[in-house]
Coordinates of N, CA and C in Angstrom, one line a residue:
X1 N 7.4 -5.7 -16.8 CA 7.2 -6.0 -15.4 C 6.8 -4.7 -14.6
X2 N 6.1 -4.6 -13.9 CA 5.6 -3.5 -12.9 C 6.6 -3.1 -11.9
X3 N 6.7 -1.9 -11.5 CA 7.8 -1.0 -11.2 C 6.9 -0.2 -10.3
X4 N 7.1 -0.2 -9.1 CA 6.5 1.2 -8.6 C 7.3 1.1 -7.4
X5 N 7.7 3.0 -7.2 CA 8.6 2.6 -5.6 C 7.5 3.5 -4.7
X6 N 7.5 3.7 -3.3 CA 7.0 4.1 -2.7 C 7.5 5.4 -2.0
X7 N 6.8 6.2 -1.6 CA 7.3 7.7 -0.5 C 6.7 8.1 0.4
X8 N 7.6 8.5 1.1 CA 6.0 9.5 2.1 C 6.7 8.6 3.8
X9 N 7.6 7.4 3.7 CA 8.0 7.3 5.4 C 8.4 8.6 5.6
X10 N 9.0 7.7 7.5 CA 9.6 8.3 8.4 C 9.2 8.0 9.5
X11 N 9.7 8.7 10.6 CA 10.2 8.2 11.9 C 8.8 8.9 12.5
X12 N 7.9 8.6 13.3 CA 6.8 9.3 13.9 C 6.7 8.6 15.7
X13 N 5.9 9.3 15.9 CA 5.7 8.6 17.3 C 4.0 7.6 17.4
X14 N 4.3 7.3 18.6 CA 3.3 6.6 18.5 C 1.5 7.7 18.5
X15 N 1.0 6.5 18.0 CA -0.2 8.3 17.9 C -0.6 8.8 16.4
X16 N 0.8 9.1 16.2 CA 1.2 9.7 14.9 C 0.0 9.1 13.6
X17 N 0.3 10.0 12.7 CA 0.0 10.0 10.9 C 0.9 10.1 10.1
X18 N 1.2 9.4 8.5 CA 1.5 9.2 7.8 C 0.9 9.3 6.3
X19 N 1.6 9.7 5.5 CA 0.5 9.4 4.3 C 1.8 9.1 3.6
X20 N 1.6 7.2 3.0 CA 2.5 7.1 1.7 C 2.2 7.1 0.6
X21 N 2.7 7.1 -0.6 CA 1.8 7.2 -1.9 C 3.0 7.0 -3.0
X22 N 2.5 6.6 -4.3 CA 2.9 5.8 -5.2 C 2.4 6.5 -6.2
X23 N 3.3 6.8 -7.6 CA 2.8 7.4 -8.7 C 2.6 6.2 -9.5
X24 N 1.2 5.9 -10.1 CA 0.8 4.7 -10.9 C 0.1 5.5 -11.6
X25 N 1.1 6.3 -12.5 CA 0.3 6.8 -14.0 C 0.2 5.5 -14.7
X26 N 1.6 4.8 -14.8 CA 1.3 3.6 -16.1 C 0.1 2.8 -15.6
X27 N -0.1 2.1 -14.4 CA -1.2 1.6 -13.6 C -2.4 1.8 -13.3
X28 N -3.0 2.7 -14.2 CA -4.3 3.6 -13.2 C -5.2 2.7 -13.4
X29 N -5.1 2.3 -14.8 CA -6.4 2.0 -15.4 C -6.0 0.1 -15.8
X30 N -6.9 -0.6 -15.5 CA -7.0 -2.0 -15.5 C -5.8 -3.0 -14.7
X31 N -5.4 -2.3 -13.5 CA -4.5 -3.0 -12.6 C -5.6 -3.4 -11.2
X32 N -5.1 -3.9 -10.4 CA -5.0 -4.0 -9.2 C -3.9 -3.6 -8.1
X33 N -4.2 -2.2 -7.7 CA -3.0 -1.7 -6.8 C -2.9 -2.7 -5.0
X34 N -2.1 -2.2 -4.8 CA -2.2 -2.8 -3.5 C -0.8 -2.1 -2.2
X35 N -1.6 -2.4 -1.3 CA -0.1 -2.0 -0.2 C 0.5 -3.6 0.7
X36 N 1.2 -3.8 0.8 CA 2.1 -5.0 1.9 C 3.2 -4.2 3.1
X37 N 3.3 -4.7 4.0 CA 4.7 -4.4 4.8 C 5.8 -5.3 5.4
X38 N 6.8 -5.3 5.1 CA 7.7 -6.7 5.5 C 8.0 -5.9 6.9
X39 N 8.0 -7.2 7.5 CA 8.6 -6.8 9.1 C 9.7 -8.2 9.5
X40 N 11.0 -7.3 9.4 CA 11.7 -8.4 9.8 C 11.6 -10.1 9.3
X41 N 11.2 -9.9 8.0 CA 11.3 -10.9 6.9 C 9.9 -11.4 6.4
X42 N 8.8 -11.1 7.6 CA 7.6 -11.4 7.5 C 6.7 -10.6 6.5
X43 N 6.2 -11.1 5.7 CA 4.9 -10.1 5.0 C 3.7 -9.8 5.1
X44 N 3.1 -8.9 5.1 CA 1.7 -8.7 5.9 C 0.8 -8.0 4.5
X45 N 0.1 -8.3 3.7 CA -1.0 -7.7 2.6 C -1.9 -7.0 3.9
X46 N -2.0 -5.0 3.2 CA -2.4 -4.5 4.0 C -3.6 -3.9 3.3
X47 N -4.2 -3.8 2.0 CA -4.9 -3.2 1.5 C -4.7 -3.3 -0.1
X48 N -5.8 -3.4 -0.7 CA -6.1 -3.5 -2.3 C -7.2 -2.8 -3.0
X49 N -7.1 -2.2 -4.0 CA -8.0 -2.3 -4.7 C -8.1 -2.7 -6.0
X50 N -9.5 -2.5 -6.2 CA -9.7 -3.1 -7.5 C -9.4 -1.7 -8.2
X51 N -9.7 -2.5 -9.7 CA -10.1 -1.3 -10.9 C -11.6 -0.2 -11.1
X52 N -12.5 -1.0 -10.7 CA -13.8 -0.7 -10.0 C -13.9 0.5 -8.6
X53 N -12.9 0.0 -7.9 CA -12.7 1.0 -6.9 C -13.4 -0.4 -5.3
X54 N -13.3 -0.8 -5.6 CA -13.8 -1.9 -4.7 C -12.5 -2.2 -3.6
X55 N -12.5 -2.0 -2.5 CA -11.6 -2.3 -1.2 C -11.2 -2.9 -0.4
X56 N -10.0 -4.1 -0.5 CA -10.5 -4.7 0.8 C -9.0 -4.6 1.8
X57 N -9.2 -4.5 2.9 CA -8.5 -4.2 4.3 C -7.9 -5.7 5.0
X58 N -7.0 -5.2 5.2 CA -6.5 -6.5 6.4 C -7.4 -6.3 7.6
X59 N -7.7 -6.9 8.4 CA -8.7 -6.9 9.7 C -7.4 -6.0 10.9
X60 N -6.1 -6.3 10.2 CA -5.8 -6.0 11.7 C -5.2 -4.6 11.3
X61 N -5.5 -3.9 10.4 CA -5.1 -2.7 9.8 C -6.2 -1.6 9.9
X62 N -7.3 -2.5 9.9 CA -8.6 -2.0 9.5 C -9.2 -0.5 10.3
X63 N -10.2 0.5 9.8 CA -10.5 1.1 10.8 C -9.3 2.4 11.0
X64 N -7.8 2.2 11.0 CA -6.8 2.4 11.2 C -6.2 3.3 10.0
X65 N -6.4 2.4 8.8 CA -5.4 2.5 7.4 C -6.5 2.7 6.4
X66 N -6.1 3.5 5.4 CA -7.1 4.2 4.3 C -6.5 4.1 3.2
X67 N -7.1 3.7 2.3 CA -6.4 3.5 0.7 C -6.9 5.0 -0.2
X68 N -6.2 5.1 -1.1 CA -7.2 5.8 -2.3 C -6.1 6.0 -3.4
X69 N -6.9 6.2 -4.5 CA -6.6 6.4 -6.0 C -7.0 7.6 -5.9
X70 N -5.9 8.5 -6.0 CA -6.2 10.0 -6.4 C -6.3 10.2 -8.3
X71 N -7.5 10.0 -9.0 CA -7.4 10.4 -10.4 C -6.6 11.6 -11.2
X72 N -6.6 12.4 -10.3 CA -6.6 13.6 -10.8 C -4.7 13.5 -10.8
X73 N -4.0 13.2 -9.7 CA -2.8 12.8 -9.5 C -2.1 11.4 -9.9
X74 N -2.8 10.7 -10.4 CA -2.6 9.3 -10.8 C -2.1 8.9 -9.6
X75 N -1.7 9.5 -8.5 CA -1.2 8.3 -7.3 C -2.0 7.2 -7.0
X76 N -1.3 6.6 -6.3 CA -2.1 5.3 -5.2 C -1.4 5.9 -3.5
X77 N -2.3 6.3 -2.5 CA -2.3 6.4 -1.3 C -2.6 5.5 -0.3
X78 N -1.9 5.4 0.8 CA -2.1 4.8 2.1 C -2.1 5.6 2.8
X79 N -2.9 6.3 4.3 CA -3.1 6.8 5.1 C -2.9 6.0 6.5
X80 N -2.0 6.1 6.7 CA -1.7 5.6 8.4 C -2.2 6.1 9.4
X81 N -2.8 5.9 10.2 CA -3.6 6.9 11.6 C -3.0 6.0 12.5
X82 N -3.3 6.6 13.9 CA -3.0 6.5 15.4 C -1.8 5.2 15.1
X83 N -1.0 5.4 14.4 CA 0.3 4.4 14.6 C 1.0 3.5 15.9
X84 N 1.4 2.4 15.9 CA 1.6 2.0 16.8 C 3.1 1.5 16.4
X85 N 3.8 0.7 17.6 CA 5.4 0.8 17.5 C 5.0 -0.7 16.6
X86 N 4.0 -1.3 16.5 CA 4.2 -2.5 16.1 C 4.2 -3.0 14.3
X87 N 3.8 -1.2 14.0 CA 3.3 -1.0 12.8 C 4.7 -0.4 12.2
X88 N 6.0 -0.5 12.9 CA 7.1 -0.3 12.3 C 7.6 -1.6 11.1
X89 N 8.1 -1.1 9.9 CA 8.0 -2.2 8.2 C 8.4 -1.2 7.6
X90 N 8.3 -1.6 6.7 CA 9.0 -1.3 5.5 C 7.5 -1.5 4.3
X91 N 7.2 -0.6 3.9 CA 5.8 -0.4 3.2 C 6.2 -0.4 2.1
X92 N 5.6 -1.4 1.1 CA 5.5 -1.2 -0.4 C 4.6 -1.4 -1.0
X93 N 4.5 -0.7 -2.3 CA 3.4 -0.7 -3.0 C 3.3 -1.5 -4.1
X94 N 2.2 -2.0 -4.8 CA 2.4 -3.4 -5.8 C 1.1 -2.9 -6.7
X95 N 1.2 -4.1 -7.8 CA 0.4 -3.4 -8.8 C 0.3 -5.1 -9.8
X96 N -0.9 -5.3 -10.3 CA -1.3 -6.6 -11.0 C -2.4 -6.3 -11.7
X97 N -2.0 -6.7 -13.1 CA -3.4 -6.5 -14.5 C -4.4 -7.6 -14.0
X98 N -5.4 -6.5 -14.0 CA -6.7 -7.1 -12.9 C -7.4 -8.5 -13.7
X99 N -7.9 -9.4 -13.0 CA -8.5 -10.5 -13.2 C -9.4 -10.4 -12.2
X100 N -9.2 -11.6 -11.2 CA -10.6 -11.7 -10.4 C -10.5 -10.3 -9.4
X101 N -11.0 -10.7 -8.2 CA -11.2 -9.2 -7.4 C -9.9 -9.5 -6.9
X102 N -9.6 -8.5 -6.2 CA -8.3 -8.5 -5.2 C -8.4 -8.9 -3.5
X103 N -7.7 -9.9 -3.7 CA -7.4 -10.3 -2.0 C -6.3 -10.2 -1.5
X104 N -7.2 -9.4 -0.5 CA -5.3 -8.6 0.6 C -4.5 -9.5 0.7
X105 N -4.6 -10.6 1.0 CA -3.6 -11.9 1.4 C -2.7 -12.2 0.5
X106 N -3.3 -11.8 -0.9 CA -2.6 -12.6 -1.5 C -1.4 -11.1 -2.4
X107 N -1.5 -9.9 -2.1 CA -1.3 -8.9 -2.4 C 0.6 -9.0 -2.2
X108 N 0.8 -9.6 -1.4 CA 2.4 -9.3 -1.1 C 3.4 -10.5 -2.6
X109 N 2.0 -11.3 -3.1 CA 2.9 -12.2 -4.2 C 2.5 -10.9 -5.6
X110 N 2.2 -10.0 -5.9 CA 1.8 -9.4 -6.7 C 3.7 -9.2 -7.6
X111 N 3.5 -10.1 -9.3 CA 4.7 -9.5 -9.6 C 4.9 -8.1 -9.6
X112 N 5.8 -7.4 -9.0 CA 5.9 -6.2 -8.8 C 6.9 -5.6 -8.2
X113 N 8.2 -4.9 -8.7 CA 9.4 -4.7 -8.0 C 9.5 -2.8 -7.7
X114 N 10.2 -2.6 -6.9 CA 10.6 -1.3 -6.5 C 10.8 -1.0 -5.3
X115 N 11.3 0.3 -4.8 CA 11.6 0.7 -3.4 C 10.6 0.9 -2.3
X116 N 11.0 -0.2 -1.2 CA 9.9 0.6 -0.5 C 10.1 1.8 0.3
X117 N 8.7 1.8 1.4 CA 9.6 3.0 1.9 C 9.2 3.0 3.7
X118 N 10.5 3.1 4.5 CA 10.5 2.9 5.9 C 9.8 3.8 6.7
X119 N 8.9 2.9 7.4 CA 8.0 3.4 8.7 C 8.5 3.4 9.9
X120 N 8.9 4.4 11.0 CA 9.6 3.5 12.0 C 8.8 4.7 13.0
X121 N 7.9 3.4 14.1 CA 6.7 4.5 15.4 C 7.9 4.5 16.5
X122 N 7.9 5.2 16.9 CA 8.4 5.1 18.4 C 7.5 5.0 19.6
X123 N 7.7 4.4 20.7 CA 6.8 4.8 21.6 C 6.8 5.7 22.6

């Protein structure tokens, strides 16, 4: 079963930047990574990629939020920009042996357990 926990919250203001990231050495190669955030029980699929390197964004993240596979690091990154209080969750990272492409939506069912890690904007 897939294991990845996540790092890199904390308390920011609004405005603010973030960068969380995920060590997916066992993952690098023939997975599908992805990011989700629970909010108050709700789940939100925020970004995925393929194995390929292929990207896809939530629309309401978009513009905003940046993924990447650092090779050299084996991480998996998310880049938070101009934060808002509404973007306060609990961010985790997920991971699935790739088949079709990756769809953000469906990213928060990915089997996949570990810690996430808490975002909290102020305004």
């Amino acid at each position: 079963q897939v294991h990845l926990d996540a790092s890199g919250g904390g308390s920011v203001q609004a405005g603010g930047s973030l960068r969380l990231s995920c060590d997916v050495a066992d993952y690098f190669h023939g997975y599908k990574l992805g990011w989700y955030r629970r909010i108050r029980g709700d789940v939100e699929g925020l970004a995925c990629i393929d194995p390929d390197g292929r990207v896809e964004y939530s629309a309401s993240i978009k513009g905003r939020f940046l993924v990447n596979k650092d090779v050299r690091e084996k991480q998996f990154y998310l880049y938070l920009k101009n934060l808002h209080p509404d973007d306060t969750a609990e961010y985790r990272c997920v991971a699935r042996r790739s088949g079709a492409n990756c769809v953000v939506s469906v990213v928060p069912q990915y089997e996949s357990w570990g810690l996430g890690t808490q975002v909290t904007v102020s305004s």
